[in-house]
Short mmCIF file of C-alpha atoms and ligand atoms in Angstrom, two decimals:
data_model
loop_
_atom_site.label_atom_id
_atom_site.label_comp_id
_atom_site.label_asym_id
_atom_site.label_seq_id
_atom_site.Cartn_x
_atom_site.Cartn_y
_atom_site.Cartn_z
CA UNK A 1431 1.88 -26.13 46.58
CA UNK A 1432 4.66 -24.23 46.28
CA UNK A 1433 5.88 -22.74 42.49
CA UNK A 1434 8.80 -25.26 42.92
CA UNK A 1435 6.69 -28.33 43.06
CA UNK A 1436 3.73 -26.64 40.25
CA UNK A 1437 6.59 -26.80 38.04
CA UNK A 1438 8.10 -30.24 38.57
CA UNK A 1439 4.31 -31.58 38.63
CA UNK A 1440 4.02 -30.22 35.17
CA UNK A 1441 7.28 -32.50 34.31
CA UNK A 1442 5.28 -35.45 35.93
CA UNK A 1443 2.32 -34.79 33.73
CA UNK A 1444 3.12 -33.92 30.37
CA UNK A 1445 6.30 -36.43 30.15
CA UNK A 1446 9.47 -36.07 28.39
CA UNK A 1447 8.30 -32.87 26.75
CA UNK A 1448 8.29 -30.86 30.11
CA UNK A 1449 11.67 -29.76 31.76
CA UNK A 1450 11.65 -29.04 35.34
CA UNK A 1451 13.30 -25.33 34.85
CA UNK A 1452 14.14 -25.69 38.94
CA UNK A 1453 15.39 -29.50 39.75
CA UNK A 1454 16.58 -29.66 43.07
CA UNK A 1455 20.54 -30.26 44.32
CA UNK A 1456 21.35 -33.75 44.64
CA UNK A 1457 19.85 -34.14 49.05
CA UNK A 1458 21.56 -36.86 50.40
CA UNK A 1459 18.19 -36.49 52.89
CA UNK A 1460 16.00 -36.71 49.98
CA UNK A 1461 12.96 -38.81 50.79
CA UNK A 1462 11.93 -41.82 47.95
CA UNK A 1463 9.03 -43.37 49.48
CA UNK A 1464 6.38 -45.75 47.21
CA UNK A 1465 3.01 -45.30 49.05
CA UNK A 1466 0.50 -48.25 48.88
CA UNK A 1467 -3.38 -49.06 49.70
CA UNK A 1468 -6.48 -49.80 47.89
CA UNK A 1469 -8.22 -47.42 45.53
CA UNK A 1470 -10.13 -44.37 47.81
CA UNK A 1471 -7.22 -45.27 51.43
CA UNK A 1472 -6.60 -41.39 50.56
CA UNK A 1473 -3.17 -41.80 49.28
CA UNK A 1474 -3.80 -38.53 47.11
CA UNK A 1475 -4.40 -36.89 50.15
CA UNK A 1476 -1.09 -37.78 52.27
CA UNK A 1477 1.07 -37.31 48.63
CA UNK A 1478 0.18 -34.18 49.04
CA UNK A 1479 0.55 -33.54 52.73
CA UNK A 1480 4.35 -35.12 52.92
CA UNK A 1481 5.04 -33.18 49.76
CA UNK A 1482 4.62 -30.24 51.39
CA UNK A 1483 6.76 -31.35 54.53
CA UNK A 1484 9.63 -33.32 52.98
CA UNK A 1485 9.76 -31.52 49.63
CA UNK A 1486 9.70 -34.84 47.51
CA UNK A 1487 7.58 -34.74 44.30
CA UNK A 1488 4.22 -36.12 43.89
CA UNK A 1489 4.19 -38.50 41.49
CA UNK A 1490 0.93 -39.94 40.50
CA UNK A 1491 0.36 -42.71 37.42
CA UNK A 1492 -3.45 -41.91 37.60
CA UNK A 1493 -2.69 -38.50 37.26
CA UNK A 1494 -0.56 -38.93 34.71
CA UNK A 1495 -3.57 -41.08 32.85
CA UNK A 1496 -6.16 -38.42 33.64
CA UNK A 1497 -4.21 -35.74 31.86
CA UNK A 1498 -4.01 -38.07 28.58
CA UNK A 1499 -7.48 -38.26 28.98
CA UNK A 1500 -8.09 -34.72 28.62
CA UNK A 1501 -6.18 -34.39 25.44
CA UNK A 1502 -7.88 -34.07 22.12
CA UNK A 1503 -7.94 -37.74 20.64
CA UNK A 1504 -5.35 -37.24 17.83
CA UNK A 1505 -2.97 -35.98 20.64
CA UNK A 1506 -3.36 -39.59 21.91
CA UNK A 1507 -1.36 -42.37 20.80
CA UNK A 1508 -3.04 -46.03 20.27
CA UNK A 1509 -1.57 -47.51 23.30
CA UNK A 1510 -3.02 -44.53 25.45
CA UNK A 1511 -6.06 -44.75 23.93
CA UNK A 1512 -6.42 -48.22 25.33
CA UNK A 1513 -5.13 -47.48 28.49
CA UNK A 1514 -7.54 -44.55 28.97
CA UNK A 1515 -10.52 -47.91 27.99
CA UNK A 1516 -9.07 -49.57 31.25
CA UNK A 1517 -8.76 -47.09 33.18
CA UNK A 1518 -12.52 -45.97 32.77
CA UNK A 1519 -13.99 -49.19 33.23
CA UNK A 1520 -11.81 -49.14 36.61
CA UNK A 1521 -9.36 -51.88 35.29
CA UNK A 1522 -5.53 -51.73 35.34
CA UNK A 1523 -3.88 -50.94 32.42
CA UNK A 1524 -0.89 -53.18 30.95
CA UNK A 1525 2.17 -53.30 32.93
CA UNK A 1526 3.86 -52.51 29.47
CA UNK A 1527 2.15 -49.31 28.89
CA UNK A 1528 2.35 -47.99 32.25
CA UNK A 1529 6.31 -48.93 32.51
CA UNK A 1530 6.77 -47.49 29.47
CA UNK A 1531 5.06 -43.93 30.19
CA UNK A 1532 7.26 -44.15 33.77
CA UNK A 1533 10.53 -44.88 31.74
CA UNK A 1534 9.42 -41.87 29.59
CA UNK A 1535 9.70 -39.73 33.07
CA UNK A 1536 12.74 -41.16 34.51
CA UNK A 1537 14.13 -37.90 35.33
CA UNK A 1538 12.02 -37.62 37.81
CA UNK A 1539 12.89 -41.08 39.48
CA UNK A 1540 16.52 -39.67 39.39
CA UNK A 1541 15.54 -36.74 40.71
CA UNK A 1542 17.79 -35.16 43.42
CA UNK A 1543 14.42 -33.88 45.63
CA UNK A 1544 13.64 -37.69 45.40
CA UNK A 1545 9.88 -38.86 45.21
CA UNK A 1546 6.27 -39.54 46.61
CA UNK A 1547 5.18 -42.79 43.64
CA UNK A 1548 1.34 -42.87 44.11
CA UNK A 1549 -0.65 -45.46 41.76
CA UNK A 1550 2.66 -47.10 41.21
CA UNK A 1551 4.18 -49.98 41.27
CA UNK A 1552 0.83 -51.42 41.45
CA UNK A 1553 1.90 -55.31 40.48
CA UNK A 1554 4.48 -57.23 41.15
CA UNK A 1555 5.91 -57.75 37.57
CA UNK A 1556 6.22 -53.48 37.96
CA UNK A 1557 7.77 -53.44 41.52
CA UNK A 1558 10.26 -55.58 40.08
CA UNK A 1559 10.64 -53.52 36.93
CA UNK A 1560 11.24 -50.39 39.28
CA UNK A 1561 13.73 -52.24 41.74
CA UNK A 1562 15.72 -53.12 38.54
CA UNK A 1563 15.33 -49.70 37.15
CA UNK A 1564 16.57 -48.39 41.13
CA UNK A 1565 19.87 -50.66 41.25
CA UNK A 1566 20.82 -49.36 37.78
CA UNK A 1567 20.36 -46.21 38.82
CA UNK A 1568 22.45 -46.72 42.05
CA UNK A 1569 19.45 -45.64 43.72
CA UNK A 1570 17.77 -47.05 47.17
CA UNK A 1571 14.21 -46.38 48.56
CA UNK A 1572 13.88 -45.22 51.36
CA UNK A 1573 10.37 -47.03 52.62
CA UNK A 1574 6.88 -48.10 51.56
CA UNK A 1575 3.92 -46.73 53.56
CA UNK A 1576 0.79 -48.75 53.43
CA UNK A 1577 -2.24 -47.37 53.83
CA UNK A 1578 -5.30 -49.24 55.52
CA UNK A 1579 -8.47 -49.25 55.82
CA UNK A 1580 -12.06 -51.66 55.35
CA UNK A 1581 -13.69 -52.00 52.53
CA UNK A 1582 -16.77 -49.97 53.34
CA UNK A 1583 -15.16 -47.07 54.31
CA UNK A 1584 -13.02 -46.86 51.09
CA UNK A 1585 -16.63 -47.33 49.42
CA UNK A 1586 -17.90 -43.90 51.44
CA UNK A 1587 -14.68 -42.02 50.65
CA UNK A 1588 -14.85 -42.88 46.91
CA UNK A 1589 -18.49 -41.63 46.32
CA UNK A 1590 -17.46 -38.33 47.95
CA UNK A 1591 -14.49 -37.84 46.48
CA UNK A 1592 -13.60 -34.49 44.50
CA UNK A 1593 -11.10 -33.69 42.53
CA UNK A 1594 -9.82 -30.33 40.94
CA UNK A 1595 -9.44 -30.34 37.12
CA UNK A 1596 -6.65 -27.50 37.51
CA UNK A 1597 -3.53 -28.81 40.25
CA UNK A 1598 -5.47 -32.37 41.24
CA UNK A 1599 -5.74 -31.36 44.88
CA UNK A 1600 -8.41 -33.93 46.24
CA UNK A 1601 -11.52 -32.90 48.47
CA UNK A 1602 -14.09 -35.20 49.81
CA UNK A 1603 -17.74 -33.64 50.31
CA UNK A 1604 -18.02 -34.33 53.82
CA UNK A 1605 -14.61 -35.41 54.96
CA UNK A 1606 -12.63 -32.50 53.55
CA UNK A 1607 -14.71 -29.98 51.71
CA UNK A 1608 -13.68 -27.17 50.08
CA UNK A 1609 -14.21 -23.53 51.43
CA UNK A 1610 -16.35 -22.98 48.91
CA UNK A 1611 -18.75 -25.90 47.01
CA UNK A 1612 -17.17 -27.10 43.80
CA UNK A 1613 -14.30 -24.51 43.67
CA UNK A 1614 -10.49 -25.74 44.61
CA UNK A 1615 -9.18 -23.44 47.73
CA UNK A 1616 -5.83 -23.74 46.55
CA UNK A 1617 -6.30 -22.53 42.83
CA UNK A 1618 -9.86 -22.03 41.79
CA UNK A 1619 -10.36 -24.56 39.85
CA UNK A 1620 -13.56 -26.73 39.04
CA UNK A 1621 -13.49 -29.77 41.04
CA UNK A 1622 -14.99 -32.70 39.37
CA UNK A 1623 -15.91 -36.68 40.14
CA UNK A 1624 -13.76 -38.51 38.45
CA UNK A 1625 -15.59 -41.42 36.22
CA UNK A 1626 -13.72 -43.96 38.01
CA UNK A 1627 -15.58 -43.33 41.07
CA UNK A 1628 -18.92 -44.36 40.12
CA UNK A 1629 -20.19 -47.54 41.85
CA UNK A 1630 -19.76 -50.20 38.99
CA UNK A 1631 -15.68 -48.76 38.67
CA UNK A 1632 -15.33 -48.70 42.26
CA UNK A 1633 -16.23 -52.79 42.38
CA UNK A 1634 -13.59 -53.68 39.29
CA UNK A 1635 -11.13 -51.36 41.28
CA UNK A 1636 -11.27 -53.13 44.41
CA UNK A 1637 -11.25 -56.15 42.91
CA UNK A 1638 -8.02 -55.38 41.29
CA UNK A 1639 -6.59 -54.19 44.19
CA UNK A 1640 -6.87 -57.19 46.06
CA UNK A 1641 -5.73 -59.46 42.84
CA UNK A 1642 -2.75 -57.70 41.51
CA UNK A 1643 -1.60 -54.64 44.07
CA UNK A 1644 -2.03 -56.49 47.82
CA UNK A 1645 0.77 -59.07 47.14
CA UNK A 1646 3.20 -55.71 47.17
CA UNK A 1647 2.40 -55.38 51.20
CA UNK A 1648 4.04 -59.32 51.34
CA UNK A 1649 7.43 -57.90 48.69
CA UNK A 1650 7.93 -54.96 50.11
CA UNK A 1651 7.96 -56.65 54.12
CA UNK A 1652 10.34 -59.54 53.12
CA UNK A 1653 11.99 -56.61 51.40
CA UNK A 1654 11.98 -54.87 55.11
CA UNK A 1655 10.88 -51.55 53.54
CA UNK A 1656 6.94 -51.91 55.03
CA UNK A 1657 5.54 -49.18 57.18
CA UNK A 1658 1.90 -49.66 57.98
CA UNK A 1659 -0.31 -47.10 58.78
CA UNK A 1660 -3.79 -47.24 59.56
CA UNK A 1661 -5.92 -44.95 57.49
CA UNK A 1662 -8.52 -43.77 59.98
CA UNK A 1663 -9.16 -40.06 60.94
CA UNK A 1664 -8.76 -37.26 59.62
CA UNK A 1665 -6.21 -36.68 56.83
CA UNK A 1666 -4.16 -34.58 59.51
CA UNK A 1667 -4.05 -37.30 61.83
CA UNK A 1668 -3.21 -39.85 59.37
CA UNK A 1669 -0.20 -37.65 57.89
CA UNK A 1670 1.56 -37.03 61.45
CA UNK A 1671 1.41 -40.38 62.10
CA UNK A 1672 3.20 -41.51 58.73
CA UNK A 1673 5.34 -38.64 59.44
CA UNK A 1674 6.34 -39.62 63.15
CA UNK A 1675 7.05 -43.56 61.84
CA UNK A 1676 9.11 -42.55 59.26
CA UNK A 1677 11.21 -40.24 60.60
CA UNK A 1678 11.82 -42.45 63.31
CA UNK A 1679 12.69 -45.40 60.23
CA UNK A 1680 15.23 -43.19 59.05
CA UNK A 1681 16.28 -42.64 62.84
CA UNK A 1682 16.55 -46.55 62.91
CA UNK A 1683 18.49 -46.53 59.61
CA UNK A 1684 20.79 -43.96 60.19
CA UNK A 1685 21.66 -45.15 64.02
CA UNK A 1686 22.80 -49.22 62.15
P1 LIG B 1929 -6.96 -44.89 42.64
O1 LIG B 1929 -7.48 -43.66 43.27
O2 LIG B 1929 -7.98 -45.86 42.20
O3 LIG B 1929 -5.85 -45.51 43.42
P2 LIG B 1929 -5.25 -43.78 40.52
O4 LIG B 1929 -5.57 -42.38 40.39
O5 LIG B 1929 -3.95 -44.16 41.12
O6 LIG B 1929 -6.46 -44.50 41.24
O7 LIG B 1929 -5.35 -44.52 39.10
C1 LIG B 1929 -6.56 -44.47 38.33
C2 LIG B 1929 -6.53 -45.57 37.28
O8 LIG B 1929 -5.37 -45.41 36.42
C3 LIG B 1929 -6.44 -46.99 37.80
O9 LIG B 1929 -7.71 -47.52 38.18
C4 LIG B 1929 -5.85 -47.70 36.59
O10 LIG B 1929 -6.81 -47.92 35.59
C5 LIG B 1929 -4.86 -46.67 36.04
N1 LIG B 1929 -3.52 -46.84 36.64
C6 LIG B 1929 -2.85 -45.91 37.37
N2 LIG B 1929 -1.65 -46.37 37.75
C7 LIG B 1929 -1.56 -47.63 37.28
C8 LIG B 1929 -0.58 -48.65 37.35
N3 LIG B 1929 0.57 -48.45 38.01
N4 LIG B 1929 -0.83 -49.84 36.75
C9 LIG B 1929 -1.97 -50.05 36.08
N5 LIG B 1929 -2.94 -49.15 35.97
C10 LIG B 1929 -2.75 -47.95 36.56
#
């Protein structure tokens, strides 16, 4: 990750509070993509991977969530405190909460290096909430990859799933281990399962998934922004893909 993106991360994660000392020129090439697929498809993964090609920030509600969650509990206000209860027991949190805590960030939606949203929208009342928020803002995106895969292979990849408690890079225990066991390559850090990821979360996140987030694939195809990519291979082979169909999208675009 390079310092550029550490630093607007660190806007991402601790809100309002944060400035990003570096923001980016205005890019008329800037990249705003939404990605989508079920809990475990390895979003994470490719946010990361097309952050480092396009430049776009990583934006991650989960993340965001996670980093609430390591505050002490007086740093916590009520409504986080009940979102943090949802999130544990794998649920979704209200749409109100989490539009509120992206409204909080907007600067980073307006952004002039544009975006990677991973986690959200993540229903339909917030895809519309964001598409109003985007027109206001005179702003367009620019596609919607979605990620997929079967259910028992999400199931595998969850279990082994690692995360680092430092920068968030993901590692998986078999798929995409680290250099060295329980120890981030990229920064040190300790990498940890997340509590989400035990098997009783995993079921209320699918679940969830299939109830409130899978009706996106069907708004964002009549809203002829869908790209779907198949999530099998490695995480290399899944990100040139993305990369070759969207860069031949904005071919498509830019040749109407
Ligand atoms: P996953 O790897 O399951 O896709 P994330 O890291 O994106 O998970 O999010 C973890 C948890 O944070 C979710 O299970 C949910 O409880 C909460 N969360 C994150 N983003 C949203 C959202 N947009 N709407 C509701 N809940 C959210």
């Amino acid at each position: 990750m390079s310092p550029q993106n550490e630093k607007d991360r660190v806007a991402w994660l601790r809100g309002p509070s944060a400035q990003c000392e570096a923001a980016p020129e205005n890019d008329s090439t800037a990249w705003r993509l939404v990605l989508l697929g079920a809990p475990g498809v390895g979003k994470g993964t490719q946010a990361d991977l097309l952050n480092q090609r396009l430049g776009a920030c990583h934006l991650s509600t989960g993340d965001v969530f996670r980093a609430a969650g390591s505050q002490s509990e007086c740093e916590q206000s009520p409504a986080m405190k009940e979102a943090l209860g949802h999130m544990r027991r794998g649920a979704l949190v209200p749409d109100a909460t989490v539009w509120e805590m992206v409204r909080e960030r907007i600067a980073c939606l307006r952004c002039g290096g544009g975006f990677i949203l991973d986690g959200f929208p993540r229903t339909l009342g917030q895809a519309e909430s964001l598409q109003q928020l985007m027109d206001s803002e005179g702003l367009a995106l620019t596609a919607v990859v979605n990620y997929e895969l079967p259910t028992s292979e999400i199931v595998t990849r969850l279990g082994g799933r690692r995360t680092c408690e430092k920068c968030k890079a993901v590692f998986h225990v078999t798929e995409r281990p680290p250099k060295i066991a329980g120890s981030c390559d990229r920064c040190d850090g300790k990498l940890f399962q997340r509590e989400d990821d035990r098997p009783e979360s995993i079921k209320v996140r699918l679940e969830a998934y299939e109830r409130s987030t899978a009706p996106l694939i069907d708004f964002y195809g009549k809203a002829g922004l869908l790209v779907r990519v198949a999530a099998t291979g490695s995480p290399d082979e899944i990100f040139e893909i993305t990369l070759t169909d969207l860069k031949s999208r904005r071919a498509r675009q830019l040749a109407n």
